[in-house]
CSV table of C-alpha atoms and ligand atoms in Angstrom, one decimal:
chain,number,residue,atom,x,y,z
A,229,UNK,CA,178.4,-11.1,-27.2
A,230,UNK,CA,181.2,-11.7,-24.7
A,231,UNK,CA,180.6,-10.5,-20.6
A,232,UNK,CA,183.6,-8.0,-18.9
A,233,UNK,CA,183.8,-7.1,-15.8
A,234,UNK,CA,184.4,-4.2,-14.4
A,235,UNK,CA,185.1,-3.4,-10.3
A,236,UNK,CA,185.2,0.1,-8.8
A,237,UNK,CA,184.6,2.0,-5.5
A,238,UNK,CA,181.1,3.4,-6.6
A,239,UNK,CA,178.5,1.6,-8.7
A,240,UNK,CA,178.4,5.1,-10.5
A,241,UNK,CA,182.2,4.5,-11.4
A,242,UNK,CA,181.4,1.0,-12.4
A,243,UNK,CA,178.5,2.2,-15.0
A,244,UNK,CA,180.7,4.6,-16.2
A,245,UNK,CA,183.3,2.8,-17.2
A,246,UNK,CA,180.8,0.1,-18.2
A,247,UNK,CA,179.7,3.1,-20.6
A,248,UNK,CA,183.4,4.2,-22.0
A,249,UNK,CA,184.0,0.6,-22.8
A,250,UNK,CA,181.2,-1.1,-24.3
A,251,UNK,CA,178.7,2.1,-25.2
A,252,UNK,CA,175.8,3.7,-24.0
A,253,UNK,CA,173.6,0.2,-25.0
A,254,UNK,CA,175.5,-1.3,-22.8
A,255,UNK,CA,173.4,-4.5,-20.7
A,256,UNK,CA,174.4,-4.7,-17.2
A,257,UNK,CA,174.3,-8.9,-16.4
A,258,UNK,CA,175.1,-8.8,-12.9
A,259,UNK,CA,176.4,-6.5,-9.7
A,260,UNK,CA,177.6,-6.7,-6.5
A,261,UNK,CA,180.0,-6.0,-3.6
A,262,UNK,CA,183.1,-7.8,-3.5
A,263,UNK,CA,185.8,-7.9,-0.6
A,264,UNK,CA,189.2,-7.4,-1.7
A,265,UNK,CA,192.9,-8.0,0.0
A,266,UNK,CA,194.8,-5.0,0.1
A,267,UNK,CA,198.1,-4.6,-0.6
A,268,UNK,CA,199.8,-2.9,2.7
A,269,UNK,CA,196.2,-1.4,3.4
A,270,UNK,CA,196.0,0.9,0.8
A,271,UNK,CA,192.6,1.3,-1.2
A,272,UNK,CA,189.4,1.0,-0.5
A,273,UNK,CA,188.3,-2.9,0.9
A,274,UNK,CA,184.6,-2.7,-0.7
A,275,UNK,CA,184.3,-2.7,-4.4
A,276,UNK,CA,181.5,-2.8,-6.7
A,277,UNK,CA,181.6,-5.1,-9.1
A,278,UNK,CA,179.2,-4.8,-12.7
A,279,UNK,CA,179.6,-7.7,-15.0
A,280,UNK,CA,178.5,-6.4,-18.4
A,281,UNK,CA,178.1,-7.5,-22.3
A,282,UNK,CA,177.9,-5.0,-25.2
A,283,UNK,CA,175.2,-4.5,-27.6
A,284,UNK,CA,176.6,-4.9,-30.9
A,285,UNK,CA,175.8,-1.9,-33.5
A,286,UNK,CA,174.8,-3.9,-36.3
A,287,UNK,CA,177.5,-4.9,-38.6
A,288,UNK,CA,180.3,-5.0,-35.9
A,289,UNK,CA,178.8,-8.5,-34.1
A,290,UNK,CA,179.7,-11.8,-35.5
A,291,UNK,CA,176.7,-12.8,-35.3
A,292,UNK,CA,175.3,-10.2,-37.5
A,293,UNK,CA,178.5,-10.5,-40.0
A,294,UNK,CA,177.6,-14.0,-40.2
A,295,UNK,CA,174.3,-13.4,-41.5
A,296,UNK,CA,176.1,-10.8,-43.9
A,297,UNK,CA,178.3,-12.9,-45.1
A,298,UNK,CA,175.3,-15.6,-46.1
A,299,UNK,CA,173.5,-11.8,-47.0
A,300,UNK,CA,174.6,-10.3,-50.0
A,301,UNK,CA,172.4,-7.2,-50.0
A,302,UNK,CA,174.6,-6.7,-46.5
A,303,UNK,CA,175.9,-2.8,-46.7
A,304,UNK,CA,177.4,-3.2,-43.5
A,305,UNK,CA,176.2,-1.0,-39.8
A,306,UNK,CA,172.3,0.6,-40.4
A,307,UNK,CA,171.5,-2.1,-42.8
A,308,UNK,CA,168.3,-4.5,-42.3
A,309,UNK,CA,168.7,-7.6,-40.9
A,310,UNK,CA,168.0,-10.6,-42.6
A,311,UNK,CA,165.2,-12.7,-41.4
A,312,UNK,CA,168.2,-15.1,-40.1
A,313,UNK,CA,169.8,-12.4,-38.3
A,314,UNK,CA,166.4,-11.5,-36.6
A,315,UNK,CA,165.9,-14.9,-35.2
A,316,UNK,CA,169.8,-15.3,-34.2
A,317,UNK,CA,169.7,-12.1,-32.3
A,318,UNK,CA,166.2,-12.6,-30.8
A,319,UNK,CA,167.1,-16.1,-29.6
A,320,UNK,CA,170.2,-14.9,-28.2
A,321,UNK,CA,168.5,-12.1,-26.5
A,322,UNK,CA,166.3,-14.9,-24.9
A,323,UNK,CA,169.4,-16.8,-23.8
A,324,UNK,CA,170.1,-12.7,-22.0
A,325,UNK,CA,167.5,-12.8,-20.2
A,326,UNK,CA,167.2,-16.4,-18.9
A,327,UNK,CA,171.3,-15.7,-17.9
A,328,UNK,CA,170.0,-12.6,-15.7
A,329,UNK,CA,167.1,-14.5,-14.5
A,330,UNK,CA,169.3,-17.3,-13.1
A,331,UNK,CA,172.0,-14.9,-11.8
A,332,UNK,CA,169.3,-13.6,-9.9
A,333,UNK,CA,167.5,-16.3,-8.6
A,334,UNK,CA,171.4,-17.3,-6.9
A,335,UNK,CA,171.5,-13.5,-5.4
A,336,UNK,CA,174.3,-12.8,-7.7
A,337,UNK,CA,172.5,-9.4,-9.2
A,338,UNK,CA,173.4,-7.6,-5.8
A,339,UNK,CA,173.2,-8.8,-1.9
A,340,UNK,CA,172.8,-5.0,-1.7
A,341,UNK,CA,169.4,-5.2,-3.9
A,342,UNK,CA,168.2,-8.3,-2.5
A,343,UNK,CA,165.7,-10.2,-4.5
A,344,UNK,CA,165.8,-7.6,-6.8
A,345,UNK,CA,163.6,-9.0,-10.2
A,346,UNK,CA,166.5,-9.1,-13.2
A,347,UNK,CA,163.9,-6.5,-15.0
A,348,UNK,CA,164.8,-4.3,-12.6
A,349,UNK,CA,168.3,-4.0,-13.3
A,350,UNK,CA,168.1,-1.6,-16.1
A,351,UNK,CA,165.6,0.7,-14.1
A,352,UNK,CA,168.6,0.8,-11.4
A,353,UNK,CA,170.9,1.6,-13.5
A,354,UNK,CA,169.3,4.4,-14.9
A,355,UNK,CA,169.0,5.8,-11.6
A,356,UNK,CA,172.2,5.9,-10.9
A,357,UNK,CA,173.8,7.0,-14.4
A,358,UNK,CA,170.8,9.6,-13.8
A,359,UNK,CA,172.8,10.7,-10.8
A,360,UNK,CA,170.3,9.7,-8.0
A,361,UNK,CA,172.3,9.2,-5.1
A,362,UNK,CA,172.8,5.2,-4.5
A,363,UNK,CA,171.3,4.8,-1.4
A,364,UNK,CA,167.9,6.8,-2.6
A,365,UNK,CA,168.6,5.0,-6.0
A,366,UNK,CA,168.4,1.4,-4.2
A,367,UNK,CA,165.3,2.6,-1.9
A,368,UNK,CA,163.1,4.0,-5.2
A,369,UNK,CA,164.0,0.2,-7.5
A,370,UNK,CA,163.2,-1.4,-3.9
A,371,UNK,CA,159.7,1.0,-3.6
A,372,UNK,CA,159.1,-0.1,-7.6
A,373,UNK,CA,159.7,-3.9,-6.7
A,374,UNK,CA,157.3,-3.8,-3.5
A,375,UNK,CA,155.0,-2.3,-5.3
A,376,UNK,CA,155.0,-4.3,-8.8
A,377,UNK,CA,151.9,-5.8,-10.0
A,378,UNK,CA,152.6,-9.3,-11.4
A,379,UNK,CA,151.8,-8.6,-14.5
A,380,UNK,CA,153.8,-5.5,-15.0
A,381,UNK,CA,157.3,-7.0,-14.5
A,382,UNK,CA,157.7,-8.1,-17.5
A,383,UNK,CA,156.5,-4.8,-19.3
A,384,UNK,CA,159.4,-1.6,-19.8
A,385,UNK,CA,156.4,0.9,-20.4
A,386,UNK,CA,154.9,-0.1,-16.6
A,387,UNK,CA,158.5,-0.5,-15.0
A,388,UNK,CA,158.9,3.1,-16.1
A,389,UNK,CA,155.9,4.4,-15.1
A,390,UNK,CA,156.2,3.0,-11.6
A,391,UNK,CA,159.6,4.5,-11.7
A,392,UNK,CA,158.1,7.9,-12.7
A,393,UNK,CA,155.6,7.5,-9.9
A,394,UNK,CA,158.2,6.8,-7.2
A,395,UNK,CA,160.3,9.8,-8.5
A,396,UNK,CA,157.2,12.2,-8.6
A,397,UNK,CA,156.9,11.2,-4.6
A,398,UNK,CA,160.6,12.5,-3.5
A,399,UNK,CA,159.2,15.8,-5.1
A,400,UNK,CA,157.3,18.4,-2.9
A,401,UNK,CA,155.6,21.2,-5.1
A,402,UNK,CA,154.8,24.1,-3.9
A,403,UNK,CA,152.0,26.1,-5.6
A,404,UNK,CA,153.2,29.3,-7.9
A,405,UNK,CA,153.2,32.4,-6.5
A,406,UNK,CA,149.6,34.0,-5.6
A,407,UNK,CA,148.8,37.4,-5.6
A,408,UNK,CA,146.0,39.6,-5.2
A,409,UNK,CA,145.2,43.1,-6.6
A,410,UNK,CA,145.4,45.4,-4.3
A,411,UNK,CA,146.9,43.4,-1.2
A,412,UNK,CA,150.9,43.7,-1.0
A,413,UNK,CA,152.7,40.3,-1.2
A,414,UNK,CA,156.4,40.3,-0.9
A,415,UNK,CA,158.7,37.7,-2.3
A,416,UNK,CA,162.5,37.3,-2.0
A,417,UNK,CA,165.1,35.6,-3.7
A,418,UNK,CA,167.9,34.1,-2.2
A,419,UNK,CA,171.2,32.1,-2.7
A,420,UNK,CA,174.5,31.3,-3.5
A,421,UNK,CA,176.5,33.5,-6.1
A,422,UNK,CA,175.8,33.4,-9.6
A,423,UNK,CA,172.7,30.7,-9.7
A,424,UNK,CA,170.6,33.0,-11.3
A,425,UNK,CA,168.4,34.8,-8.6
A,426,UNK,CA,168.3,38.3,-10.3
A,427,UNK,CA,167.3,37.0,-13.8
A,428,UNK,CA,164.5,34.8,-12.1
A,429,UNK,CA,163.8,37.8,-10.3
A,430,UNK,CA,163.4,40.1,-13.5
A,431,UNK,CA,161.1,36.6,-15.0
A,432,UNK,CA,159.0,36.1,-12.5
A,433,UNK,CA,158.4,40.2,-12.1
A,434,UNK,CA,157.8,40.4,-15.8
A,435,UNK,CA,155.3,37.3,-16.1
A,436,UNK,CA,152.8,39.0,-12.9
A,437,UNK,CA,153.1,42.2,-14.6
A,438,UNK,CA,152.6,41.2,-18.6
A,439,UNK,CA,150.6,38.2,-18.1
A,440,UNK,CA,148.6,38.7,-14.4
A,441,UNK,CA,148.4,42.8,-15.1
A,442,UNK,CA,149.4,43.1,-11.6
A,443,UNK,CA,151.1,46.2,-10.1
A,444,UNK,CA,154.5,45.1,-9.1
A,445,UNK,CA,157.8,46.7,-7.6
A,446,UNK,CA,161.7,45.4,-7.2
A,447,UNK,CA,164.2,46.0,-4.3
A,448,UNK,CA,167.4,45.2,-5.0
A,449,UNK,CA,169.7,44.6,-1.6
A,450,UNK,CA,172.8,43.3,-4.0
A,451,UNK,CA,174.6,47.2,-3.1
A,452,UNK,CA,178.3,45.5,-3.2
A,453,UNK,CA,178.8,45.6,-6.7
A,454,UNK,CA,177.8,48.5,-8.6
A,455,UNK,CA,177.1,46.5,-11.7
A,456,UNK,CA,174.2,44.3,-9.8
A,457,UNK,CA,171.9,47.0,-9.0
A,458,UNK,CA,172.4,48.5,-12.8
A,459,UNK,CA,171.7,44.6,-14.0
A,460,UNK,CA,168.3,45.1,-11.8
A,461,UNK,CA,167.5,48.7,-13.2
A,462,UNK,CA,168.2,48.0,-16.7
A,463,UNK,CA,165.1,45.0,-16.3
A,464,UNK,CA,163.1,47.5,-14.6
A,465,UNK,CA,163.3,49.8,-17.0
A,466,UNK,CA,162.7,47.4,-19.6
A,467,UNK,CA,159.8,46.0,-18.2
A,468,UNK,CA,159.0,49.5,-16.7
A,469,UNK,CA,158.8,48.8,-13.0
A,470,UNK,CA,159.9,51.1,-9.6
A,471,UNK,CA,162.6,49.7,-8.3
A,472,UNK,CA,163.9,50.7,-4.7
A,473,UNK,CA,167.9,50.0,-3.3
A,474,UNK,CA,167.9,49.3,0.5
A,475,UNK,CA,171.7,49.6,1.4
A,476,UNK,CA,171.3,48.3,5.0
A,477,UNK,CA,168.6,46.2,6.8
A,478,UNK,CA,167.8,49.6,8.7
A,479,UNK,CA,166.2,51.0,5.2
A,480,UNK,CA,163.8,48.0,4.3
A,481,UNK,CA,161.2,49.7,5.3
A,482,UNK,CA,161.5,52.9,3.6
A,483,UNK,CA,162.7,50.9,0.0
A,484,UNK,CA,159.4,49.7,0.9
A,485,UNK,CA,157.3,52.3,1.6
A,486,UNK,CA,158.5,54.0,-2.0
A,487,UNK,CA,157.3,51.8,-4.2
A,488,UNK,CA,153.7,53.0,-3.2
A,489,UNK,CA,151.0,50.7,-3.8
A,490,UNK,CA,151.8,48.0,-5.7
A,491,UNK,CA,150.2,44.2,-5.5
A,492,UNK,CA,153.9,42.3,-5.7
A,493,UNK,CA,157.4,43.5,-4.3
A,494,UNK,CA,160.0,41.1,-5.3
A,495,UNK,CA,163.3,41.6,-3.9
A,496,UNK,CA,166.9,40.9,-5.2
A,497,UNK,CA,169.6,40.2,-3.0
A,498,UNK,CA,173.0,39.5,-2.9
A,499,UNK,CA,174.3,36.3,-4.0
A,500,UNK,CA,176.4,34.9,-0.8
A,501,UNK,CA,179.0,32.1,-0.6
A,502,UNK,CA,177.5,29.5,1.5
A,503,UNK,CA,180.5,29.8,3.7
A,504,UNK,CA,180.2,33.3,4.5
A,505,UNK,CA,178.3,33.0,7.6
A,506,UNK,CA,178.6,36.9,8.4
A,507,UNK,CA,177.5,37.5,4.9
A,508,UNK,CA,174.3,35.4,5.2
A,509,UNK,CA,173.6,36.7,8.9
A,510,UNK,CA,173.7,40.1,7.4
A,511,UNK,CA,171.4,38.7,4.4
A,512,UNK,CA,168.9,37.4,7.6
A,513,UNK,CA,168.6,40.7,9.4
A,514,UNK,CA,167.4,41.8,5.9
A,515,UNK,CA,165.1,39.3,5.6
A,516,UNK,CA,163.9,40.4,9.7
A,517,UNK,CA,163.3,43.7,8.8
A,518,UNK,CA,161.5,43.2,5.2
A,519,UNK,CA,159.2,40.2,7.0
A,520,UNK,CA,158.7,39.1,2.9
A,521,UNK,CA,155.4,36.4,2.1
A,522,UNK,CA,158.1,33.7,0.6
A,523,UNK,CA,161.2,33.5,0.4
A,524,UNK,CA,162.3,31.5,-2.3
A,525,UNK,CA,166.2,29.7,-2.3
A,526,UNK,CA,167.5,29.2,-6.0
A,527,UNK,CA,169.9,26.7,-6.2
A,528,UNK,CA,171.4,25.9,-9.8
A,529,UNK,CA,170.3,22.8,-11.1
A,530,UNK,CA,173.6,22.0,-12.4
A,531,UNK,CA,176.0,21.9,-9.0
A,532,UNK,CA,177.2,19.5,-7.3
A,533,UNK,CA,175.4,17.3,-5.0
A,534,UNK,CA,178.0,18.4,-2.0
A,535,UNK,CA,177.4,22.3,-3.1
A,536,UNK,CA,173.8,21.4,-2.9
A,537,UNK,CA,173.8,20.3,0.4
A,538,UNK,CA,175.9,23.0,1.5
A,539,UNK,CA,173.7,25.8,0.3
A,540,UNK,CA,170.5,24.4,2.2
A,541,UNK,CA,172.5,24.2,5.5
A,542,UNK,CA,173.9,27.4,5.2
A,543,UNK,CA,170.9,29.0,4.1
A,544,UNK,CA,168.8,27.7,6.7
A,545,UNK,CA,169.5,30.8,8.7
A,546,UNK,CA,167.8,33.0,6.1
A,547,UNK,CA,164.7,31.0,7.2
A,548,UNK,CA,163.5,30.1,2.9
A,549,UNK,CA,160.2,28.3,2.8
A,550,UNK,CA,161.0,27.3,-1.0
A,551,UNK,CA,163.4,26.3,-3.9
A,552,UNK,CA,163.8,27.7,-6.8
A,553,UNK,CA,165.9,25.5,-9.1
A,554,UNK,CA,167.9,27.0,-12.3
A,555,UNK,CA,169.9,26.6,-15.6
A,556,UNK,CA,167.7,23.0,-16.0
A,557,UNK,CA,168.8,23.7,-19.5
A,558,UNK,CA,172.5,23.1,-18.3
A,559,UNK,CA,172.5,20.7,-16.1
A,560,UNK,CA,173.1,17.0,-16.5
A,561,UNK,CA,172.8,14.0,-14.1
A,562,UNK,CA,169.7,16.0,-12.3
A,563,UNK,CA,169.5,13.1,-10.5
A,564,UNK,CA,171.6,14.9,-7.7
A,565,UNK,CA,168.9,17.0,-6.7
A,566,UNK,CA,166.3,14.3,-5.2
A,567,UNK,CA,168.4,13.6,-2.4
A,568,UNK,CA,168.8,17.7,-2.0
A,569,UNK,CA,165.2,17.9,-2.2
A,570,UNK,CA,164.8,15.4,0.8
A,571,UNK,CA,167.2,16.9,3.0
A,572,UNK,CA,165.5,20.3,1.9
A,573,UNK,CA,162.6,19.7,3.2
A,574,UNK,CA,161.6,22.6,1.2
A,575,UNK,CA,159.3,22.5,-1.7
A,576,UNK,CA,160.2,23.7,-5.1
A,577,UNK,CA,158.2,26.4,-6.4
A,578,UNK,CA,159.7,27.6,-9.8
A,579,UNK,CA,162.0,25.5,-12.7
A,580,UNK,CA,163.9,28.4,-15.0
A,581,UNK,CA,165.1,26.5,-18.1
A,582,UNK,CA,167.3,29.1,-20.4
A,583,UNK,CA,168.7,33.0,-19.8
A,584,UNK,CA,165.4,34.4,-22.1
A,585,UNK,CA,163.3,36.9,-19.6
A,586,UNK,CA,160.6,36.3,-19.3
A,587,UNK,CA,160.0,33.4,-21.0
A,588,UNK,CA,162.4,30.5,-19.4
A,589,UNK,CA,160.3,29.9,-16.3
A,590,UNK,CA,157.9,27.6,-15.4
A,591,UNK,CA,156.3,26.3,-12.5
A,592,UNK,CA,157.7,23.1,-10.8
A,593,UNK,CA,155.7,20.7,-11.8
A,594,UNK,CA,156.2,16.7,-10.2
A,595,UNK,CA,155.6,14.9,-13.3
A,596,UNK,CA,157.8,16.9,-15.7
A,597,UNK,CA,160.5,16.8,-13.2
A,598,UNK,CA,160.7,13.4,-12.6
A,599,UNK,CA,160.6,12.8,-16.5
A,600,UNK,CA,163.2,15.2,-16.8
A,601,UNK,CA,165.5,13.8,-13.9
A,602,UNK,CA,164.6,10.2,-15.8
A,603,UNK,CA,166.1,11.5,-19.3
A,604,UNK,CA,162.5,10.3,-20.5
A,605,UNK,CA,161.7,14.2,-21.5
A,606,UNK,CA,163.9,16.9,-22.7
A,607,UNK,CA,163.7,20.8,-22.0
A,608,UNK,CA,162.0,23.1,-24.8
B,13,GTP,N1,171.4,28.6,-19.0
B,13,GTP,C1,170.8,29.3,-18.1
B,13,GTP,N2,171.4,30.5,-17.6
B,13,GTP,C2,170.8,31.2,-16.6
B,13,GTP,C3,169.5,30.8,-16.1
B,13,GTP,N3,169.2,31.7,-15.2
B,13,GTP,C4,170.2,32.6,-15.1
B,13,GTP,N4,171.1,32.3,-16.0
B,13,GTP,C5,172.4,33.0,-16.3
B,13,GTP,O1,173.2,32.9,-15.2
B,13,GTP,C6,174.1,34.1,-15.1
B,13,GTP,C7,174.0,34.7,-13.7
B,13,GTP,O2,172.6,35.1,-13.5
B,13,GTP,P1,172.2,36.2,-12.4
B,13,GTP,O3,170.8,36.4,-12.5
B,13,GTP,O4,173.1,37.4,-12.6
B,13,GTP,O5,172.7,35.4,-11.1
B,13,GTP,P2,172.6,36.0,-9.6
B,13,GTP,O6,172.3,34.8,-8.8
B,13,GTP,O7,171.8,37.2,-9.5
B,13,GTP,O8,174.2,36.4,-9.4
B,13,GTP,P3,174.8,37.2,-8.2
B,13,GTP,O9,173.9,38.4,-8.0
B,13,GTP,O10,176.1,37.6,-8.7
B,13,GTP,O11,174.9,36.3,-7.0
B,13,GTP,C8,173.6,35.0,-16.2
B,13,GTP,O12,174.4,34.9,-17.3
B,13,GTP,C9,172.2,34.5,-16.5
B,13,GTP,O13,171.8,34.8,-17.8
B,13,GTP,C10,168.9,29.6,-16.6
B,13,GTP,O14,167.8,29.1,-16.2
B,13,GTP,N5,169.6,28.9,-17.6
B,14,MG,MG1,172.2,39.1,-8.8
């Protein structure tokens, strides 16, 4: 099992080319951050560095070949291993972890994880292939460290679950939607273009009137495109619920009034780029004149830490008390969203996992989140 190294500007870069070299089985030895010359100044000074060995499929390392060779009922990759093998690879798994161990002990792993326990390596590295940003990647393995019981460290089922536990805490829940027959409570959706918000909206609608029996009404503010207030009418007349259009802030009140007496309003609006300021001021007087119970921002699951973080700051105007977070079922790396969550401040009220109405919603839940963020559960 031979070491490469690998440098790069991110430790994200590092891992994935880590990953396109040796394979997903990859074991990371060693990291840190190494100073380099430049030539006429150019590039960046800082580089991570991520010393890593392969894990050989069966069949393709020496070591197992060698116990093939001495094997005739060898077939080659899949095969069982000769009690031979077994040992060979167990003792040079040993040899593994004493290496790490000593790296360690000489703060080779990473001056920026100081003292960081050699189990923890792989629980880091997860983090940041899951797309956790680095800096909340380092603080969660340095909140699992602090907090390791002695006789956990050595144990991959505990070093997860701490890590579970220390993801479940960068997640605020907010509880689902509560209504009461015969009081009016009004939600509204709100977001960037194309995350989802009327689909959620014909879900969520659907689920309090099939599964609650509750009395509920949709108003659609999305007026600029003709085709997004017929998207709205075809679910309401599927589900067979009023639906109202206000076509300026000035007739919230009257889009209101005709839905008579219903127990949930849940209004649509228009999806706005999270740079059109006028767009999303005109979206807040909306919001001003409706005065809505919640009002929920849906952000896709799926975008880009930067869009993220862009769509909260925008949408603060619009004054949303929750997230909503979408297309879980497309999204990979969710690891990108804990640091949205924390800048947020918001907390999440609804996961949608699929285009199915109604059934591809489900209330946030912490623990299946944090599992799912951890590649440790899958959707469906
Ligand atoms: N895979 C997946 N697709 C989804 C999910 N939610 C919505 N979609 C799809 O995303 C697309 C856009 O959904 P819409 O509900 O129209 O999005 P919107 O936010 O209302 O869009 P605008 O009104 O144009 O801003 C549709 O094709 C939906 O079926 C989800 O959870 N998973
Ligand atoms: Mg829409």
């Amino acid at each position: 099992m031979s070491e490469k190294t690998y440098r790069a500007r991110t430790m994200k870069e590092a891992l994935a080319r880590v990953r396109r070299d040796l394979g997903g089985d990859a074991i990371i030895l060693a990291s840190r951050e190494v100073r380099r010359r430049r030539l006429l100044g150019l590039g960046p000074r800082e580089l991570i560095e991520v010393t890593a060995s392969a894990t050989m499929p069966s069949g393709q390392d020496p070591l197992f070949n060698e116990a093939a060779d001495k094997n005739p009922s060898w077939e080659g990759a899949g095969s069982t291993l000769s009690a031979g093998a077994q040992a060979q690879f167990g003792e040079q798994l040993s040899r593994l972890h004493a290496m790490v161990e000593t790296l360690s002990r000489q703060g080779r792993i990473d001056h920026l994880l100081p003292d960081l326990p050699g189990e923890l390596i792989p629980t880091y590295a997860r983090l940041v292939e899951a797309e956790v940003p680095e800096v909340l990647a380092r603080r969660l393995v340095r909140y699992v460290a602090d907090n390791l019981q002695p006789d956990q460290a050595g144990s991959p089922a505990s070093l997860q679950a701490a890590l579970c536990e220390a993801v479940e805490q960068c997640i605020p829940i907010a509880p689902p939607i509560r209504a009461v027959v015969g009081t009016r409570r009004m939600v509204a959706l709100v977001g960037p273009t194309g995350v989802g918000k009327t689909t959620t909206v014909a879900k969520l609608a659907a689920n309090f009137k099939l599964v609650h029996s509750l009395k509920v009404g949709l108003i659609t503010v999305d007026t600029y495109r003709i085709a997004a207030v017929e998207q709205l009418k075809t679910y309401a007349e599927i589900i067979d619920l009023p639906l109202a259009v206000a076509n300026d802030p000035g007739q919230m009140h009257q889009a209101i009034e005709e839905l008579g007496a219903v127990d949930m309003v849940f209004i649509d609006t228009a999806g706005r780029s999270p740079r059109d300021e006028v767009k999303i001021r005109e979206l807040a007087d909306f919001m001003a004149q409706a005065r809505p119970d919640e009002v929920h921002l849906v952000l896709s699951a799926g975008a880009a830490e930067r869009t993220l973080r862009s769509a909260v700051e925008r949408f603060a105007l619009v004054r949303a008390d929750r997230l909503i977070l979408t297309k879980l079922d497309e999204a990979e790396g969710l690891g990108a969203i804990l640091g949205v969550l924390g800048q947020a401040n918001r907390p999440l009220s609804y996961l949608t996992t699929g285009q199915a109405v109604p059934d591809d919603i489900e209330p946030a839940d912490r623990k299946r989140l944090a599992r799912l963020i951890l590649g440790l559960e899958a959707i469906g």
